[in-house]
mmCIF file with all atom_site columns, C-alpha atoms in Angstrom:
data_model
loop_
_atom_site.group_PDB
_atom_site.id
_atom_site.type_symbol
_atom_site.label_atom_id
_atom_site.label_alt_id
_atom_site.label_comp_id
_atom_site.label_asym_id
_atom_site.label_entity_id
_atom_site.label_seq_id
_atom_site.pdbx_PDB_ins_code
_atom_site.Cartn_x
_atom_site.Cartn_y
_atom_site.Cartn_z
_atom_site.occupancy
_atom_site.B_iso_or_equiv
_atom_site.pdbx_formal_charge
_atom_site.auth_seq_id
_atom_site.auth_comp_id
_atom_site.auth_asym_id
_atom_site.auth_atom_id
_atom_site.pdbx_PDB_model_num
ATOM 1   C CA . UNK A 1 1   ? 52.713 -55.457 -15.794 1.00 0.00 ? 672 UNK A CA 1
ATOM 2   C CA . UNK A 1 2   ? 50.581 -52.455 -14.945 1.00 0.00 ? 673 UNK A CA 1
ATOM 3   C CA . UNK A 1 3   ? 53.263 -49.938 -15.931 1.00 0.00 ? 674 UNK A CA 1
ATOM 4   C CA . UNK A 1 4   ? 53.742 -51.814 -19.233 1.00 0.00 ? 675 UNK A CA 1
ATOM 5   C CA . UNK A 1 5   ? 50.094 -51.248 -20.227 1.00 0.00 ? 676 UNK A CA 1
ATOM 6   C CA . UNK A 1 6   ? 49.205 -54.903 -19.804 1.00 0.00 ? 677 UNK A CA 1
ATOM 7   C CA . UNK A 1 7   ? 45.540 -55.323 -18.926 1.00 0.00 ? 678 UNK A CA 1
ATOM 8   C CA . UNK A 1 8   ? 45.300 -58.588 -17.007 1.00 0.00 ? 679 UNK A CA 1
ATOM 9   C CA . UNK A 1 9   ? 42.505 -59.908 -14.826 1.00 0.00 ? 680 UNK A CA 1
ATOM 10  C CA . UNK A 1 10  ? 42.570 -62.247 -11.845 1.00 0.00 ? 681 UNK A CA 1
ATOM 11  C CA . UNK A 1 11  ? 41.251 -65.649 -12.974 1.00 0.00 ? 682 UNK A CA 1
ATOM 12  C CA . UNK A 1 12  ? 42.213 -67.810 -9.968  1.00 0.00 ? 683 UNK A CA 1
ATOM 13  C CA . UNK A 1 13  ? 42.521 -67.113 -6.250  1.00 0.00 ? 684 UNK A CA 1
ATOM 14  C CA . UNK A 1 14  ? 44.120 -69.372 -3.643  1.00 0.00 ? 685 UNK A CA 1
ATOM 15  C CA . UNK A 1 15  ? 45.236 -67.310 -0.660  1.00 0.00 ? 686 UNK A CA 1
ATOM 16  C CA . UNK A 1 16  ? 44.112 -65.885 2.636   1.00 0.00 ? 687 UNK A CA 1
ATOM 17  C CA . UNK A 1 17  ? 42.339 -62.587 1.973   1.00 0.00 ? 688 UNK A CA 1
ATOM 18  C CA . UNK A 1 18  ? 41.406 -63.280 -1.651  1.00 0.00 ? 689 UNK A CA 1
ATOM 19  C CA . UNK A 1 19  ? 37.663 -63.807 -2.054  1.00 0.00 ? 690 UNK A CA 1
ATOM 20  C CA . UNK A 1 20  ? 36.421 -65.401 -5.288  1.00 0.00 ? 691 UNK A CA 1
ATOM 21  C CA . UNK A 1 21  ? 33.192 -63.382 -5.265  1.00 0.00 ? 692 UNK A CA 1
ATOM 22  C CA . UNK A 1 22  ? 35.021 -60.079 -4.794  1.00 0.00 ? 693 UNK A CA 1
ATOM 23  C CA . UNK A 1 23  ? 38.291 -60.514 -6.677  1.00 0.00 ? 694 UNK A CA 1
ATOM 24  C CA . UNK A 1 24  ? 37.864 -62.832 -9.668  1.00 0.00 ? 695 UNK A CA 1
ATOM 25  C CA . UNK A 1 25  ? 37.628 -60.787 -12.863 1.00 0.00 ? 696 UNK A CA 1
ATOM 26  C CA . UNK A 1 26  ? 39.218 -57.665 -11.349 1.00 0.00 ? 697 UNK A CA 1
ATOM 27  C CA . UNK A 1 27  ? 42.143 -56.082 -13.173 1.00 0.00 ? 698 UNK A CA 1
ATOM 28  C CA . UNK A 1 28  ? 45.600 -55.978 -11.608 1.00 0.00 ? 699 UNK A CA 1
ATOM 29  C CA . UNK A 1 29  ? 45.303 -52.205 -11.678 1.00 0.00 ? 700 UNK A CA 1
ATOM 30  C CA . UNK A 1 30  ? 42.147 -52.438 -9.538  1.00 0.00 ? 701 UNK A CA 1
ATOM 31  C CA . UNK A 1 31  ? 43.747 -55.024 -7.237  1.00 0.00 ? 702 UNK A CA 1
ATOM 32  C CA . UNK A 1 32  ? 47.165 -53.419 -6.734  1.00 0.00 ? 703 UNK A CA 1
ATOM 33  C CA . UNK A 1 33  ? 46.363 -51.490 -3.506  1.00 0.00 ? 704 UNK A CA 1
ATOM 34  C CA . UNK A 1 34  ? 44.647 -54.530 -1.984  1.00 0.00 ? 705 UNK A CA 1
ATOM 35  C CA . UNK A 1 35  ? 47.468 -56.903 -2.979  1.00 0.00 ? 706 UNK A CA 1
ATOM 36  C CA . UNK A 1 36  ? 49.992 -54.554 -1.359  1.00 0.00 ? 707 UNK A CA 1
ATOM 37  C CA . UNK A 1 37  ? 47.872 -54.598 1.808   1.00 0.00 ? 708 UNK A CA 1
ATOM 38  C CA . UNK A 1 38  ? 47.717 -58.435 1.769   1.00 0.00 ? 709 UNK A CA 1
ATOM 39  C CA . UNK A 1 39  ? 51.474 -58.560 1.327   1.00 0.00 ? 710 UNK A CA 1
ATOM 40  C CA . UNK A 1 40  ? 52.009 -56.494 4.472   1.00 0.00 ? 711 UNK A CA 1
ATOM 41  C CA . UNK A 1 41  ? 49.360 -58.368 6.479   1.00 0.00 ? 712 UNK A CA 1
ATOM 42  C CA . UNK A 1 42  ? 49.892 -61.990 5.455   1.00 0.00 ? 713 UNK A CA 1
ATOM 43  C CA . UNK A 1 43  ? 53.031 -62.122 3.311   1.00 0.00 ? 714 UNK A CA 1
ATOM 44  C CA . UNK A 1 44  ? 51.096 -62.699 0.090   1.00 0.00 ? 715 UNK A CA 1
ATOM 45  C CA . UNK A 1 45  ? 53.444 -62.233 -2.871  1.00 0.00 ? 716 UNK A CA 1
ATOM 46  C CA . UNK A 1 46  ? 52.200 -59.126 -4.724  1.00 0.00 ? 717 UNK A CA 1
ATOM 47  C CA . UNK A 1 47  ? 53.005 -60.738 -8.100  1.00 0.00 ? 718 UNK A CA 1
ATOM 48  C CA . UNK A 1 48  ? 51.296 -64.008 -7.161  1.00 0.00 ? 719 UNK A CA 1
ATOM 49  C CA . UNK A 1 49  ? 54.581 -65.932 -7.370  1.00 0.00 ? 720 UNK A CA 1
ATOM 50  C CA . UNK A 1 50  ? 53.528 -68.352 -4.625  1.00 0.00 ? 721 UNK A CA 1
ATOM 51  C CA . UNK A 1 51  ? 50.402 -69.397 -6.505  1.00 0.00 ? 722 UNK A CA 1
ATOM 52  C CA . UNK A 1 52  ? 48.206 -66.981 -4.558  1.00 0.00 ? 723 UNK A CA 1
ATOM 53  C CA . UNK A 1 53  ? 46.496 -65.951 -7.783  1.00 0.00 ? 724 UNK A CA 1
ATOM 54  C CA . UNK A 1 54  ? 46.678 -66.416 -11.548 1.00 0.00 ? 725 UNK A CA 1
ATOM 55  C CA . UNK A 1 55  ? 46.002 -63.883 -14.281 1.00 0.00 ? 726 UNK A CA 1
ATOM 56  C CA . UNK A 1 56  ? 44.816 -63.780 -17.884 1.00 0.00 ? 727 UNK A CA 1
ATOM 57  C CA . UNK A 1 57  ? 45.956 -61.005 -20.220 1.00 0.00 ? 728 UNK A CA 1
ATOM 58  C CA . UNK A 1 58  ? 43.116 -59.302 -22.077 1.00 0.00 ? 729 UNK A CA 1
ATOM 59  C CA . UNK A 1 59  ? 45.193 -56.657 -23.804 1.00 0.00 ? 730 UNK A CA 1
ATOM 60  C CA . UNK A 1 60  ? 48.758 -55.458 -24.124 1.00 0.00 ? 731 UNK A CA 1
ATOM 61  C CA . UNK A 1 61  ? 50.737 -53.291 -26.554 1.00 0.00 ? 732 UNK A CA 1
ATOM 62  C CA . UNK A 1 62  ? 51.757 -56.304 -28.684 1.00 0.00 ? 733 UNK A CA 1
ATOM 63  C CA . UNK A 1 63  ? 48.199 -57.599 -29.190 1.00 0.00 ? 734 UNK A CA 1
ATOM 64  C CA . UNK A 1 64  ? 46.617 -56.592 -32.494 1.00 0.00 ? 735 UNK A CA 1
ATOM 65  C CA . UNK A 1 65  ? 43.146 -57.000 -30.952 1.00 0.00 ? 736 UNK A CA 1
ATOM 66  C CA . UNK A 1 66  ? 41.933 -57.081 -27.373 1.00 0.00 ? 737 UNK A CA 1
ATOM 67  C CA . UNK A 1 67  ? 40.104 -59.991 -25.772 1.00 0.00 ? 738 UNK A CA 1
ATOM 68  C CA . UNK A 1 68  ? 36.631 -59.293 -24.398 1.00 0.00 ? 739 UNK A CA 1
ATOM 69  C CA . UNK A 1 69  ? 35.042 -61.626 -21.847 1.00 0.00 ? 740 UNK A CA 1
ATOM 70  C CA . UNK A 1 70  ? 31.357 -61.875 -22.719 1.00 0.00 ? 741 UNK A CA 1
ATOM 71  C CA . UNK A 1 71  ? 30.412 -64.453 -20.147 1.00 0.00 ? 742 UNK A CA 1
ATOM 72  C CA . UNK A 1 72  ? 32.080 -66.417 -17.381 1.00 0.00 ? 743 UNK A CA 1
ATOM 73  C CA . UNK A 1 73  ? 31.325 -68.362 -14.242 1.00 0.00 ? 744 UNK A CA 1
ATOM 74  C CA . UNK A 1 74  ? 33.097 -68.917 -10.937 1.00 0.00 ? 745 UNK A CA 1
ATOM 75  C CA . UNK A 1 75  ? 34.138 -72.510 -10.258 1.00 0.00 ? 746 UNK A CA 1
ATOM 76  C CA . UNK A 1 76  ? 34.977 -73.335 -6.636  1.00 0.00 ? 747 UNK A CA 1
ATOM 77  C CA . UNK A 1 77  ? 37.700 -75.937 -6.203  1.00 0.00 ? 748 UNK A CA 1
ATOM 78  C CA . UNK A 1 78  ? 37.904 -75.695 -2.402  1.00 0.00 ? 749 UNK A CA 1
ATOM 79  C CA . UNK A 1 79  ? 35.435 -73.747 -0.272  1.00 0.00 ? 750 UNK A CA 1
ATOM 80  C CA . UNK A 1 80  ? 37.902 -73.249 2.597   1.00 0.00 ? 751 UNK A CA 1
ATOM 81  C CA . UNK A 1 81  ? 36.593 -70.619 5.030   1.00 0.00 ? 752 UNK A CA 1
ATOM 82  C CA . UNK A 1 82  ? 39.936 -68.787 5.208   1.00 0.00 ? 753 UNK A CA 1
ATOM 83  C CA . UNK A 1 83  ? 41.575 -69.339 1.820   1.00 0.00 ? 754 UNK A CA 1
ATOM 84  C CA . UNK A 1 84  ? 39.071 -70.566 -0.760  1.00 0.00 ? 755 UNK A CA 1
ATOM 85  C CA . UNK A 1 85  ? 40.411 -71.769 -4.090  1.00 0.00 ? 756 UNK A CA 1
ATOM 86  C CA . UNK A 1 86  ? 38.335 -70.823 -7.129  1.00 0.00 ? 757 UNK A CA 1
ATOM 87  C CA . UNK A 1 87  ? 38.792 -69.891 -10.742 1.00 0.00 ? 758 UNK A CA 1
ATOM 88  C CA . UNK A 1 88  ? 36.969 -68.040 -13.485 1.00 0.00 ? 759 UNK A CA 1
ATOM 89  C CA . UNK A 1 89  ? 35.799 -70.259 -16.341 1.00 0.00 ? 760 UNK A CA 1
ATOM 90  C CA . UNK A 1 90  ? 35.300 -68.365 -19.579 1.00 0.00 ? 761 UNK A CA 1
ATOM 91  C CA . UNK A 1 91  ? 32.099 -69.327 -21.366 1.00 0.00 ? 762 UNK A CA 1
ATOM 92  C CA . UNK A 1 92  ? 32.273 -66.844 -24.219 1.00 0.00 ? 763 UNK A CA 1
ATOM 93  C CA . UNK A 1 93  ? 35.021 -64.532 -25.497 1.00 0.00 ? 764 UNK A CA 1
ATOM 94  C CA . UNK A 1 94  ? 35.498 -62.403 -28.580 1.00 0.00 ? 765 UNK A CA 1
ATOM 95  C CA . UNK A 1 95  ? 38.189 -60.213 -30.120 1.00 0.00 ? 766 UNK A CA 1
ATOM 96  C CA . UNK A 1 96  ? 37.696 -56.507 -30.616 1.00 0.00 ? 767 UNK A CA 1
ATOM 97  C CA . UNK A 1 97  ? 39.646 -53.990 -32.653 1.00 0.00 ? 768 UNK A CA 1
ATOM 98  C CA . UNK A 1 98  ? 41.772 -51.636 -30.607 1.00 0.00 ? 769 UNK A CA 1
ATOM 99  C CA . UNK A 1 99  ? 41.515 -47.870 -30.840 1.00 0.00 ? 770 UNK A CA 1
ATOM 100 C CA . UNK A 1 100 ? 45.214 -47.650 -31.602 1.00 0.00 ? 771 UNK A CA 1
ATOM 101 C CA . UNK A 1 101 ? 46.534 -50.962 -32.969 1.00 0.00 ? 772 UNK A CA 1
ATOM 102 C CA . UNK A 1 102 ? 50.152 -52.091 -32.859 1.00 0.00 ? 773 UNK A CA 1
ATOM 103 C CA . UNK A 1 103 ? 52.257 -49.672 -34.928 1.00 0.00 ? 774 UNK A CA 1
ATOM 104 C CA . UNK A 1 104 ? 53.427 -51.095 -38.273 1.00 0.00 ? 775 UNK A CA 1
ATOM 105 C CA . UNK A 1 105 ? 57.055 -50.694 -37.221 1.00 0.00 ? 776 UNK A CA 1
ATOM 106 C CA . UNK A 1 106 ? 56.552 -52.747 -34.016 1.00 0.00 ? 777 UNK A CA 1
ATOM 107 C CA . UNK A 1 107 ? 57.834 -56.306 -34.406 1.00 0.00 ? 778 UNK A CA 1
ATOM 108 C CA . UNK A 1 108 ? 55.779 -59.139 -32.960 1.00 0.00 ? 779 UNK A CA 1
ATOM 109 C CA . UNK A 1 109 ? 56.980 -62.582 -31.882 1.00 0.00 ? 780 UNK A CA 1
ATOM 110 C CA . UNK A 1 110 ? 55.853 -63.932 -35.296 1.00 0.00 ? 781 UNK A CA 1
ATOM 111 C CA . UNK A 1 111 ? 58.078 -61.398 -37.062 1.00 0.00 ? 782 UNK A CA 1
ATOM 112 C CA . UNK A 1 112 ? 61.064 -62.410 -34.957 1.00 0.00 ? 783 UNK A CA 1
ATOM 113 C CA . UNK A 1 113 ? 60.369 -66.140 -35.343 1.00 0.00 ? 784 UNK A CA 1
ATOM 114 C CA . UNK A 1 114 ? 59.974 -65.878 -39.129 1.00 0.00 ? 785 UNK A CA 1
ATOM 115 C CA . UNK A 1 115 ? 63.091 -63.760 -39.722 1.00 0.00 ? 786 UNK A CA 1
#
């Protein structure tokens, strides 16, 4: 995801070593070194395939606009001392024009679906 210019943030944590106060809202790019460390230490799947974390994509090359999080709050589902489960609840979002939008010759899923 990172190498594909996908800007995604962590919106849910549910694993040993992931702290809601420290990690929710961080980008995968920011979290990559730490996730690699958790993988070595505890066997956490770097891509979150075991449900260790969930992500939300804010921007990617196919998006015409990027998503901006204006306000959010942390909701704790389980306050376990070792592996708390919590998620980020978005309270307000907006779309913003990108500096370099999707090129006109780039097909989107709508183009493919409608052809």
